[in-house]
Every structure is written in structure tokens, then in C-alpha cells.
Amino acid sequence: MRNGVLEPPLISFDNATLGYGRKIVLHDISFSIYRADYVGLVGPNGAGKTTILRAILGALKPLAGMVRLNRSGGTPIRFGYVPQRDTIDDILPYTVAEVVLMGRYRQMGLFRRPGKEDREIVRRSLDHVAIGDLNDRWFKDLSGGQKQRVLIARALATEPDVLILDEPTNGMDLSSRTSILDLIRGLHDVDGLTVIMVSHLLDDVANQVQRIMIVERKAFQVGDVKDVLTGENLSALYGMPVDVQTLGGNTVILPGGRHGDA
């Protein structure tokens, strides 16, 4: 039951153990993601965030347990994936429009040239992230914030049910970081997209998402932000005093001090 309506989750992990060969990364984890959720996936590098993403995207099968992807409206879930910017080769001579058009390749099919509809979707996707005027610019010449918007537009061009963003604010200054987070929030709040945002920055997700998954090397927690992000819980999780305070309407996570909320 969700919001008074019986609705199956889009994604569910049932006692799933994830890893590679004999190496177990995460053991016996369970959670569900529903339509229109906004979920933050937080943890240090190497803790298993990428492993969970691979399982969600179907690139990694569980070693034990189940990972279920339920159909949306009778069709397979369509994912829009936004990788980390530094995984994109800036040397390649692609324009902004050509990068976004890559999001149409699966729908276009092998060897089919892009048609009028594909180009229209590219245009709408660029306009939707407020960079329609960059259509013919070289991707490699853009700022970090502009590149991130291009990659989000590419994901939107897939016409996704679920938008997954991997470290979308990594390496950005405060202005660009705030702008990108506001854009992502609008894609959830206004467009109704299901959003999964991966970050190692707890503060980034604390004031954005509805639910949060914390992935640590010896711990896995999932729940509503208000239940997970408490001083008492974080202090116990990290084995050190952590304060959770409210400053200017925003949640701030502070190491040290007392165990509890301000």
C-alpha cells in the first residue's frame, strides 16, 4: 500500500547478495523503489553504490536472493542513466545535439538513421534543461555545469521511467551545484520522474530526496530521510559523534559535538 493505493514497486531487492565471482560486496539487502520516488544512494567509494546501480540496470545478477524489475504500464522499465562527467571522453568531437542524440540509439534501433521525431525529442530535452541555445556547440568546450545538463538531456531523450544520476554534482562550485540540484528536483516534483541520485556527499541528498540508502562497508540502511538522518542514528552508524542541525531551513550534517539533533 502506497499513498492509499495498492501499487507494486518498480524495483525490489529481496535478500539480495551482490558481488563479483567469489567477492561479496553487499550481503542480504532488501529495499523497494516505487513510482515517483526520489531516492538518495550515499556512501564512500568502494562501499557498493556502483554495485547496486549495476544490479538495478540489469548488468549484474545477484549471487543470492532476487532483484525484480516490474513492468511499468505493461512495458519494461526504461532507464535514463547520467554517468559521472569524468567518464565521458572530452576529446571526441561531438556537438551537444550529437551527445543528446545518443540517448535515442536504443529506440532508433541498429543502423537506423535518426528521424524527425528523434531530433524533435533532442530539441525538447535540451530546452527542458535550459540549454537549447547550446545545440551546435562542441561538448568538450562547455563548462562543468553545462556538460552535466547535456548528460541529463541525453538521459531524458530516452523518455525514461526512472532517472539515475551518478555523482551529478561532483567537482562543481556552489553555484553550479545548487543549479543542478534544483534542476533534478524539478524533474521529480514537476515531471513526476522516479529519481535515484548517487552521491558521496550526505549534505547533497539530505535536502533533496524523500528516502535515503546509506551504503557502508559493514552496514546498509534504507528509510525516510527524517528517520535515517538523525544524530543518534548517524553517530551509531559511523562510530563517532554526529550532529544533525537545521540551518536556514536546510539540514546540515556536522561531525563531532553531541549525539543528537538540534
PDB file of C-alpha atoms in Angstrom:
ATOM      1  CA  MET A   1       0.000   0.000   0.000  1.00  0.00           C
ATOM      2  CA  ARG A   2       1.400   3.402  -1.013  1.00  0.00           C
ATOM      3  CA  ASN A   3      -0.481   6.706  -0.715  1.00  0.00           C
ATOM      4  CA  GLY A   4      -3.636   4.701  -0.120  1.00  0.00           C
ATOM      5  CA  VAL A   5      -3.243   2.752  -3.374  1.00  0.00           C
ATOM      6  CA  LEU A   6      -2.104  -0.827  -3.752  1.00  0.00           C
ATOM      7  CA  GLU A   7       0.857  -0.487  -6.106  1.00  0.00           C
ATOM      8  CA  PRO A   8       3.765  -2.832  -6.789  1.00  0.00           C
ATOM      9  CA  PRO A   9       7.277  -1.391  -6.613  1.00  0.00           C
ATOM     10  CA  LEU A  10       9.120  -0.629  -9.826  1.00  0.00           C
ATOM     11  CA  ILE A  11      12.315  -2.113  -8.372  1.00  0.00           C
ATOM     12  CA  SER A  12      12.678  -4.533  -5.485  1.00  0.00           C
ATOM     13  CA  PHE A  13      15.696  -6.211  -3.898  1.00  0.00           C
ATOM     14  CA  ASP A  14      14.716  -9.245  -1.818  1.00  0.00           C
ATOM     15  CA  ASN A  15      17.539 -10.523   0.420  1.00  0.00           C
ATOM     16  CA  ALA A  16      19.929  -9.878  -2.452  1.00  0.00           C
ATOM     17  CA  THR A  17      23.622 -10.654  -2.155  1.00  0.00           C
ATOM     18  CA  LEU A  18      25.715  -8.777  -4.697  1.00  0.00           C
ATOM     19  CA  GLY A  19      29.292  -9.253  -5.768  1.00  0.00           C
ATOM     20  CA  TYR A  20      31.702 -10.410  -8.423  1.00  0.00           C
ATOM     21  CA  GLY A  21      32.698 -14.047  -8.586  1.00  0.00           C
ATOM     22  CA  ARG A  22      33.611 -15.069  -5.043  1.00  0.00           C
ATOM     23  CA  LYS A  23      33.896 -11.492  -3.822  1.00  0.00           C
ATOM     24  CA  ILE A  24      30.774 -10.429  -1.936  1.00  0.00           C
ATOM     25  CA  VAL A  25      30.227  -6.662  -1.838  1.00  0.00           C
ATOM     26  CA  LEU A  26      26.785  -6.466  -0.199  1.00  0.00           C
ATOM     27  CA  HIS A  27      25.062  -9.257   1.673  1.00  0.00           C
ATOM     28  CA  ASP A  28      21.333  -9.885   2.115  1.00  0.00           C
ATOM     29  CA  ILE A  29      19.961  -6.408   1.317  1.00  0.00           C
ATOM     30  CA  SER A  30      16.271  -5.641   0.813  1.00  0.00           C
ATOM     31  CA  PHE A  31      14.513  -2.482  -0.370  1.00  0.00           C
ATOM     32  CA  SER A  32      11.887  -1.293  -2.842  1.00  0.00           C
ATOM     33  CA  ILE A  33      11.636   1.741  -5.105  1.00  0.00           C
ATOM     34  CA  TYR A  34       8.191   2.927  -6.185  1.00  0.00           C
ATOM     35  CA  ARG A  35       6.919   5.100  -8.993  1.00  0.00           C
ATOM     36  CA  ALA A  36       7.677   8.810  -8.342  1.00  0.00           C
ATOM     37  CA  ASP A  37      10.143   8.040  -5.545  1.00  0.00           C
ATOM     38  CA  TYR A  38      13.140  10.307  -5.020  1.00  0.00           C
ATOM     39  CA  VAL A  39      15.875   8.171  -3.504  1.00  0.00           C
ATOM     40  CA  GLY A  40      19.404   9.077  -2.460  1.00  0.00           C
ATOM     41  CA  LEU A  41      22.132   6.438  -2.501  1.00  0.00           C
ATOM     42  CA  VAL A  42      25.009   7.582  -0.291  1.00  0.00           C
ATOM     43  CA  GLY A  43      28.311   6.077   0.756  1.00  0.00           C
ATOM     44  CA  PRO A  44      32.072   6.213   0.307  1.00  0.00           C
ATOM     45  CA  ASN A  45      33.836   4.952  -2.800  1.00  0.00           C
ATOM     46  CA  GLY A  46      34.142   1.175  -2.783  1.00  0.00           C
ATOM     47  CA  ALA A  47      31.239   0.584  -0.411  1.00  0.00           C
ATOM     48  CA  GLY A  48      28.881  -0.811  -3.074  1.00  0.00           C
ATOM     49  CA  LYS A  49      26.918   2.099  -4.595  1.00  0.00           C
ATOM     50  CA  THR A  50      28.006   1.240  -8.142  1.00  0.00           C
ATOM     51  CA  THR A  51      27.300  -2.443  -7.490  1.00  0.00           C
ATOM     52  CA  ILE A  52      23.693  -1.594  -6.573  1.00  0.00           C
ATOM     53  CA  LEU A  53      23.363   0.544  -9.706  1.00  0.00           C
ATOM     54  CA  ARG A  54      24.603  -2.288 -11.897  1.00  0.00           C
ATOM     55  CA  ALA A  55      22.053  -4.628 -10.353  1.00  0.00           C
ATOM     56  CA  ILE A  56      19.242  -2.109 -10.912  1.00  0.00           C
ATOM     57  CA  LEU A  57      20.266  -1.612 -14.539  1.00  0.00           C
ATOM     58  CA  GLY A  58      20.390  -5.383 -15.079  1.00  0.00           C
ATOM     59  CA  ALA A  59      24.135  -5.511 -15.729  1.00  0.00           C
ATOM     60  CA  LEU A  60      24.798  -7.571 -12.587  1.00  0.00           C
ATOM     61  CA  LYS A  61      22.868 -10.624 -11.433  1.00  0.00           C
ATOM     62  CA  PRO A  62      22.606 -11.275  -7.679  1.00  0.00           C
ATOM     63  CA  LEU A  63      24.703 -14.070  -6.202  1.00  0.00           C
ATOM     64  CA  ALA A  64      21.740 -14.920  -3.976  1.00  0.00           C
ATOM     65  CA  GLY A  65      18.247 -13.561  -3.407  1.00  0.00           C
ATOM     66  CA  MET A  66      16.240 -11.680  -6.017  1.00  0.00           C
ATOM     67  CA  VAL A  67      16.300  -8.376  -7.881  1.00  0.00           C
ATOM     68  CA  ARG A  68      12.954  -7.705  -9.554  1.00  0.00           C
ATOM     69  CA  LEU A  69      12.208  -5.044 -12.135  1.00  0.00           C
ATOM     70  CA  ASN A  70       8.447  -4.792 -12.525  1.00  0.00           C
ATOM     71  CA  ARG A  71       6.963  -3.552 -15.753  1.00  0.00           C
ATOM     72  CA  SER A  72       5.576  -0.031 -15.942  1.00  0.00           C
ATOM     73  CA  GLY A  73       2.234   0.076 -17.748  1.00  0.00           C
ATOM     74  CA  GLY A  74       2.867  -3.362 -19.251  1.00  0.00           C
ATOM     75  CA  THR A  75       6.253  -2.440 -20.752  1.00  0.00           C
ATOM     76  CA  PRO A  76       9.802  -2.901 -19.438  1.00  0.00           C
ATOM     77  CA  ILE A  77      11.139  -0.110 -17.235  1.00  0.00           C
ATOM     78  CA  ARG A  78      13.038   2.437 -19.281  1.00  0.00           C
ATOM     79  CA  PHE A  79      16.077   3.871 -17.506  1.00  0.00           C
ATOM     80  CA  GLY A  80      17.754   7.188 -18.197  1.00  0.00           C
ATOM     81  CA  TYR A  81      21.313   6.985 -16.873  1.00  0.00           C
ATOM     82  CA  VAL A  82      23.506  10.033 -16.212  1.00  0.00           C
ATOM     83  CA  PRO A  83      27.120   8.894 -15.695  1.00  0.00           C
ATOM     84  CA  GLN A  84      29.830  10.844 -13.924  1.00  0.00           C
ATOM     85  CA  ARG A  85      31.102  13.608 -16.192  1.00  0.00           C
ATOM     86  CA  ASP A  86      34.729  12.466 -15.988  1.00  0.00           C
ATOM     87  CA  THR A  87      33.781   9.152 -17.630  1.00  0.00           C
ATOM     88  CA  ILE A  88      32.921  10.995 -20.868  1.00  0.00           C
ATOM     89  CA  ASP A  89      35.862  11.463 -23.233  1.00  0.00           C
ATOM     90  CA  ASP A  90      36.147  15.198 -23.942  1.00  0.00           C
ATOM     91  CA  ILE A  91      38.492  14.555 -26.855  1.00  0.00           C
ATOM     92  CA  LEU A  92      35.744  13.076 -29.026  1.00  0.00           C
ATOM     93  CA  PRO A  93      34.431  15.686 -31.500  1.00  0.00           C
ATOM     94  CA  TYR A  94      30.720  15.652 -30.678  1.00  0.00           C
ATOM     95  CA  THR A  95      28.330  18.583 -30.638  1.00  0.00           C
ATOM     96  CA  VAL A  96      25.828  18.974 -27.829  1.00  0.00           C
ATOM     97  CA  ALA A  97      22.991  17.757 -30.086  1.00  0.00           C
ATOM     98  CA  GLU A  98      25.011  14.675 -31.118  1.00  0.00           C
ATOM     99  CA  VAL A  99      25.661  13.758 -27.478  1.00  0.00           C
ATOM    100  CA  VAL A 100      21.952  14.041 -26.609  1.00  0.00           C
ATOM    101  CA  LEU A 101      21.012  12.050 -29.720  1.00  0.00           C
ATOM    102  CA  MET A 102      22.955   9.108 -28.239  1.00  0.00           C
ATOM    103  CA  GLY A 103      20.041   8.771 -25.830  1.00  0.00           C
ATOM    104  CA  ARG A 104      17.853   7.776 -28.778  1.00  0.00           C
ATOM    105  CA  TYR A 105      20.020   4.928 -30.072  1.00  0.00           C
ATOM    106  CA  ARG A 106      18.125   2.127 -28.342  1.00  0.00           C
ATOM    107  CA  GLN A 107      14.757   3.398 -29.583  1.00  0.00           C
ATOM    108  CA  MET A 108      16.111   4.030 -33.072  1.00  0.00           C
ATOM    109  CA  GLY A 109      17.445   0.516 -33.488  1.00  0.00           C
ATOM    110  CA  LEU A 110      20.598  -0.715 -35.131  1.00  0.00           C
ATOM    111  CA  PHE A 111      21.650   1.062 -38.351  1.00  0.00           C
ATOM    112  CA  ARG A 112      18.561   3.314 -38.456  1.00  0.00           C
ATOM    113  CA  ARG A 113      19.231   6.973 -39.067  1.00  0.00           C
ATOM    114  CA  PRO A 114      17.631   9.493 -36.699  1.00  0.00           C
ATOM    115  CA  GLY A 115      14.297  10.752 -37.918  1.00  0.00           C
ATOM    116  CA  LYS A 116      12.278  13.904 -37.396  1.00  0.00           C
ATOM    117  CA  GLU A 117      10.788  12.589 -34.134  1.00  0.00           C
ATOM    118  CA  ASP A 118      14.242  11.743 -32.722  1.00  0.00           C
ATOM    119  CA  ARG A 119      15.563  15.228 -33.495  1.00  0.00           C
ATOM    120  CA  GLU A 120      12.453  16.821 -32.011  1.00  0.00           C
ATOM    121  CA  ILE A 121      12.936  14.846 -28.782  1.00  0.00           C
ATOM    122  CA  VAL A 122      16.577  16.004 -28.686  1.00  0.00           C
ATOM    123  CA  ARG A 123      15.428  19.611 -29.065  1.00  0.00           C
ATOM    124  CA  ARG A 124      12.795  19.263 -26.338  1.00  0.00           C
ATOM    125  CA  SER A 125      15.260  17.577 -23.982  1.00  0.00           C
ATOM    126  CA  LEU A 126      17.775  20.406 -24.398  1.00  0.00           C
ATOM    127  CA  ASP A 127      15.093  23.029 -23.885  1.00  0.00           C
ATOM    128  CA  HIS A 128      13.884  21.176 -20.794  1.00  0.00           C
ATOM    129  CA  VAL A 129      17.277  21.555 -19.110  1.00  0.00           C
ATOM    130  CA  ALA A 130      17.542  25.191 -20.312  1.00  0.00           C
ATOM    131  CA  ILE A 131      20.423  24.811 -22.791  1.00  0.00           C
ATOM    132  CA  GLY A 132      18.601  24.796 -26.120  1.00  0.00           C
ATOM    133  CA  ASP A 133      20.912  27.560 -27.299  1.00  0.00           C
ATOM    134  CA  LEU A 134      23.950  25.252 -26.973  1.00  0.00           C
ATOM    135  CA  ASN A 135      22.672  22.823 -29.613  1.00  0.00           C
ATOM    136  CA  ASP A 136      25.595  23.276 -32.049  1.00  0.00           C
ATOM    137  CA  ARG A 137      28.392  23.887 -29.522  1.00  0.00           C
ATOM    138  CA  TRP A 138      31.180  21.341 -29.049  1.00  0.00           C
ATOM    139  CA  PHE A 139      30.606  19.293 -25.907  1.00  0.00           C
ATOM    140  CA  LYS A 140      34.290  19.469 -24.965  1.00  0.00           C
ATOM    141  CA  ASP A 141      34.171  23.292 -24.841  1.00  0.00           C
ATOM    142  CA  LEU A 142      31.399  23.520 -22.239  1.00  0.00           C
ATOM    143  CA  SER A 143      31.683  24.280 -18.533  1.00  0.00           C
ATOM    144  CA  GLY A 144      31.185  21.506 -15.988  1.00  0.00           C
ATOM    145  CA  GLY A 145      27.626  22.600 -15.201  1.00  0.00           C
ATOM    146  CA  GLN A 146      26.731  22.814 -18.902  1.00  0.00           C
ATOM    147  CA  LYS A 147      28.159  19.352 -19.549  1.00  0.00           C
ATOM    148  CA  GLN A 148      26.064  17.961 -16.710  1.00  0.00           C
ATOM    149  CA  ARG A 149      22.928  19.461 -18.229  1.00  0.00           C
ATOM    150  CA  VAL A 150      23.810  17.894 -21.600  1.00  0.00           C
ATOM    151  CA  LEU A 151      24.156  14.463 -19.964  1.00  0.00           C
ATOM    152  CA  ILE A 152      20.836  14.909 -18.176  1.00  0.00           C
ATOM    153  CA  ALA A 153      19.244  15.900 -21.508  1.00  0.00           C
ATOM    154  CA  ARG A 154      20.716  12.747 -23.077  1.00  0.00           C
ATOM    155  CA  ALA A 155      19.061  10.674 -20.331  1.00  0.00           C
ATOM    156  CA  LEU A 156      15.745  12.486 -20.830  1.00  0.00           C
ATOM    157  CA  ALA A 157      15.910  11.712 -24.557  1.00  0.00           C
ATOM    158  CA  THR A 158      15.413   8.045 -23.664  1.00  0.00           C
ATOM    159  CA  GLU A 159      11.945   9.059 -22.338  1.00  0.00           C
ATOM    160  CA  PRO A 160      12.707   7.258 -19.068  1.00  0.00           C
ATOM    161  CA  ASP A 161      10.520   5.928 -16.280  1.00  0.00           C
ATOM    162  CA  VAL A 162      13.487   6.095 -13.884  1.00  0.00           C
ATOM    163  CA  LEU A 163      16.274   8.687 -13.947  1.00  0.00           C
ATOM    164  CA  ILE A 164      19.563   7.561 -12.359  1.00  0.00           C
ATOM    165  CA  LEU A 165      22.290  10.118 -11.692  1.00  0.00           C
ATOM    166  CA  ASP A 166      25.788   9.093 -10.611  1.00  0.00           C
ATOM    167  CA  GLU A 167      27.542  11.839  -8.595  1.00  0.00           C
ATOM    168  CA  PRO A 168      25.817  14.650 -10.540  1.00  0.00           C
ATOM    169  CA  THR A 169      27.451  17.491  -8.551  1.00  0.00           C
ATOM    170  CA  ASN A 170      30.949  16.050  -8.256  1.00  0.00           C
ATOM    171  CA  GLY A 171      33.635  18.718  -8.715  1.00  0.00           C
ATOM    172  CA  MET A 172      31.196  21.626  -9.099  1.00  0.00           C
ATOM    173  CA  ASP A 173      31.330  25.042  -7.451  1.00  0.00           C
ATOM    174  CA  LEU A 174      28.484  26.070  -5.131  1.00  0.00           C
ATOM    175  CA  SER A 175      26.510  27.941  -7.801  1.00  0.00           C
ATOM    176  CA  SER A 176      26.620  25.121 -10.374  1.00  0.00           C
ATOM    177  CA  ARG A 177      25.943  22.505  -7.703  1.00  0.00           C
ATOM    178  CA  THR A 178      22.837  24.341  -6.461  1.00  0.00           C
ATOM    179  CA  SER A 179      21.583  24.859 -10.021  1.00  0.00           C
ATOM    180  CA  ILE A 180      21.918  21.170 -10.923  1.00  0.00           C
ATOM    181  CA  LEU A 181      20.224  20.038  -7.707  1.00  0.00           C
ATOM    182  CA  ASP A 182      17.327  22.433  -8.395  1.00  0.00           C
ATOM    183  CA  LEU A 183      17.022  21.009 -11.925  1.00  0.00           C
ATOM    184  CA  ILE A 184      16.913  17.428 -10.638  1.00  0.00           C
ATOM    185  CA  ARG A 185      14.319  18.327  -8.017  1.00  0.00           C
ATOM    186  CA  GLY A 186      12.129  19.843 -10.741  1.00  0.00           C
ATOM    187  CA  LEU A 187      12.372  16.689 -12.845  1.00  0.00           C
ATOM    188  CA  HIS A 188      10.969  14.815  -9.856  1.00  0.00           C
ATOM    189  CA  ASP A 189       8.498  17.312  -8.419  1.00  0.00           C
ATOM    190  CA  VAL A 190       7.123  18.736 -11.679  1.00  0.00           C
ATOM    191  CA  ASP A 191       7.650  15.940 -14.212  1.00  0.00           C
ATOM    192  CA  GLY A 192       6.928  13.107 -11.773  1.00  0.00           C
ATOM    193  CA  LEU A 193      10.039  11.123 -12.681  1.00  0.00           C
ATOM    194  CA  THR A 194      11.293   8.421 -10.375  1.00  0.00           C
ATOM    195  CA  VAL A 195      14.791   9.609  -9.440  1.00  0.00           C
ATOM    196  CA  ILE A 196      17.753   7.752  -7.943  1.00  0.00           C
ATOM    197  CA  MET A 197      20.665  10.052  -7.096  1.00  0.00           C
ATOM    198  CA  VAL A 198      24.043   8.612  -6.128  1.00  0.00           C
ATOM    199  CA  SER A 199      26.433  10.760  -4.125  1.00  0.00           C
ATOM    200  CA  HIS A 200      29.196  10.512  -1.560  1.00  0.00           C
ATOM    201  CA  LEU A 201      28.024  13.904  -0.210  1.00  0.00           C
ATOM    202  CA  LEU A 202      25.454  13.324   2.518  1.00  0.00           C
ATOM    203  CA  ASP A 203      24.525  17.024   2.614  1.00  0.00           C
ATOM    204  CA  ASP A 204      23.644  16.947  -1.104  1.00  0.00           C
ATOM    205  CA  VAL A 205      20.958  14.322  -0.692  1.00  0.00           C
ATOM    206  CA  ALA A 206      19.776  15.326   2.793  1.00  0.00           C
ATOM    207  CA  ASN A 207      17.846  18.325   1.452  1.00  0.00           C
ATOM    208  CA  GLN A 208      16.734  16.758  -1.824  1.00  0.00           C
ATOM    209  CA  VAL A 209      15.438  13.227  -1.542  1.00  0.00           C
ATOM    210  CA  GLN A 210      12.462  11.622   0.170  1.00  0.00           C
ATOM    211  CA  ARG A 211      14.172   8.374   1.064  1.00  0.00           C
ATOM    212  CA  ILE A 212      17.811   7.524   1.559  1.00  0.00           C
ATOM    213  CA  MET A 213      20.022   4.455   1.340  1.00  0.00           C
ATOM    214  CA  ILE A 214      23.305   4.595   3.226  1.00  0.00           C
ATOM    215  CA  VAL A 215      25.850   2.070   1.982  1.00  0.00           C
ATOM    216  CA  GLU A 216      28.840   1.497   4.240  1.00  0.00           C
ATOM    217  CA  ARG A 217      31.354  -1.321   4.155  1.00  0.00           C
ATOM    218  CA  LYS A 218      29.733  -3.070   7.129  1.00  0.00           C
ATOM    219  CA  ALA A 219      26.271  -1.559   7.114  1.00  0.00           C
ATOM    220  CA  PHE A 220      23.275  -0.897   4.875  1.00  0.00           C
ATOM    221  CA  GLN A 221      20.335   1.267   5.888  1.00  0.00           C
ATOM    222  CA  VAL A 222      17.280   2.455   3.984  1.00  0.00           C
ATOM    223  CA  GLY A 223      14.376   4.604   5.115  1.00  0.00           C
ATOM    224  CA  ASP A 224      12.730   8.011   5.072  1.00  0.00           C
ATOM    225  CA  VAL A 225      15.180  10.898   5.439  1.00  0.00           C
ATOM    226  CA  LYS A 226      13.647  12.041   8.736  1.00  0.00           C
ATOM    227  CA  ASP A 227      14.171   8.566  10.232  1.00  0.00           C
ATOM    228  CA  VAL A 228      17.675   7.857   8.901  1.00  0.00           C
ATOM    229  CA  LEU A 229      19.280  11.284   9.216  1.00  0.00           C
ATOM    230  CA  THR A 230      19.220  11.687  12.969  1.00  0.00           C
ATOM    231  CA  GLY A 231      22.218  12.459  15.118  1.00  0.00           C
ATOM    232  CA  GLU A 232      21.688   9.320  17.158  1.00  0.00           C
ATOM    233  CA  ASN A 233      21.472   7.027  14.138  1.00  0.00           C
ATOM    234  CA  LEU A 234      24.408   8.570  12.260  1.00  0.00           C
ATOM    235  CA  SER A 235      26.568   8.581  15.382  1.00  0.00           C
ATOM    236  CA  ALA A 236      25.913   4.863  15.841  1.00  0.00           C
ATOM    237  CA  LEU A 237      26.432   4.150  12.126  1.00  0.00           C
ATOM    238  CA  TYR A 238      29.751   5.980  11.814  1.00  0.00           C
ATOM    239  CA  GLY A 239      31.058   5.218  15.291  1.00  0.00           C
ATOM    240  CA  MET A 240      31.640   8.894  16.096  1.00  0.00           C
ATOM    241  CA  PRO A 241      29.600  11.856  17.329  1.00  0.00           C
ATOM    242  CA  VAL A 242      27.478  13.389  14.544  1.00  0.00           C
ATOM    243  CA  ASP A 243      25.106  16.339  14.864  1.00  0.00           C
ATOM    244  CA  VAL A 244      22.143  16.896  12.554  1.00  0.00           C
ATOM    245  CA  GLN A 245      21.120  20.543  12.615  1.00  0.00           C
ATOM    246  CA  THR A 246      18.689  22.786  10.756  1.00  0.00           C
ATOM    247  CA  LEU A 247      20.165  25.996   9.361  1.00  0.00           C
ATOM    248  CA  GLY A 248      18.120  28.324   7.187  1.00  0.00           C
ATOM    249  CA  GLY A 249      15.589  25.569   6.591  1.00  0.00           C
ATOM    250  CA  ASN A 250      18.262  23.142   5.396  1.00  0.00           C
ATOM    251  CA  THR A 251      19.565  20.033   7.110  1.00  0.00           C
ATOM    252  CA  VAL A 252      23.265  20.203   7.927  1.00  0.00           C
ATOM    253  CA  ILE A 253      25.335  17.157   8.922  1.00  0.00           C
ATOM    254  CA  LEU A 254      28.177  18.025  11.297  1.00  0.00           C
ATOM    255  CA  PRO A 255      30.837  15.612  12.586  1.00  0.00           C
ATOM    256  CA  GLY A 256      31.708  15.978  16.255  1.00  0.00           C
ATOM    257  CA  GLY A 257      29.737  17.654  19.004  1.00  0.00           C
ATOM    258  CA  ARG A 258      26.942  15.889  20.786  1.00  0.00           C
ATOM    259  CA  HIS A 259      24.889  12.862  19.736  1.00  0.00           C
ATOM    260  CA  GLY A 260      21.562  14.212  18.572  1.00  0.00           C
ATOM    261  CA  ASP A 261      19.539  16.727  16.628  1.00  0.00           C
ATOM    262  CA  ALA A 262      19.448  20.463  17.165  1.00  0.00           C
TER     263      ALA A 262
END
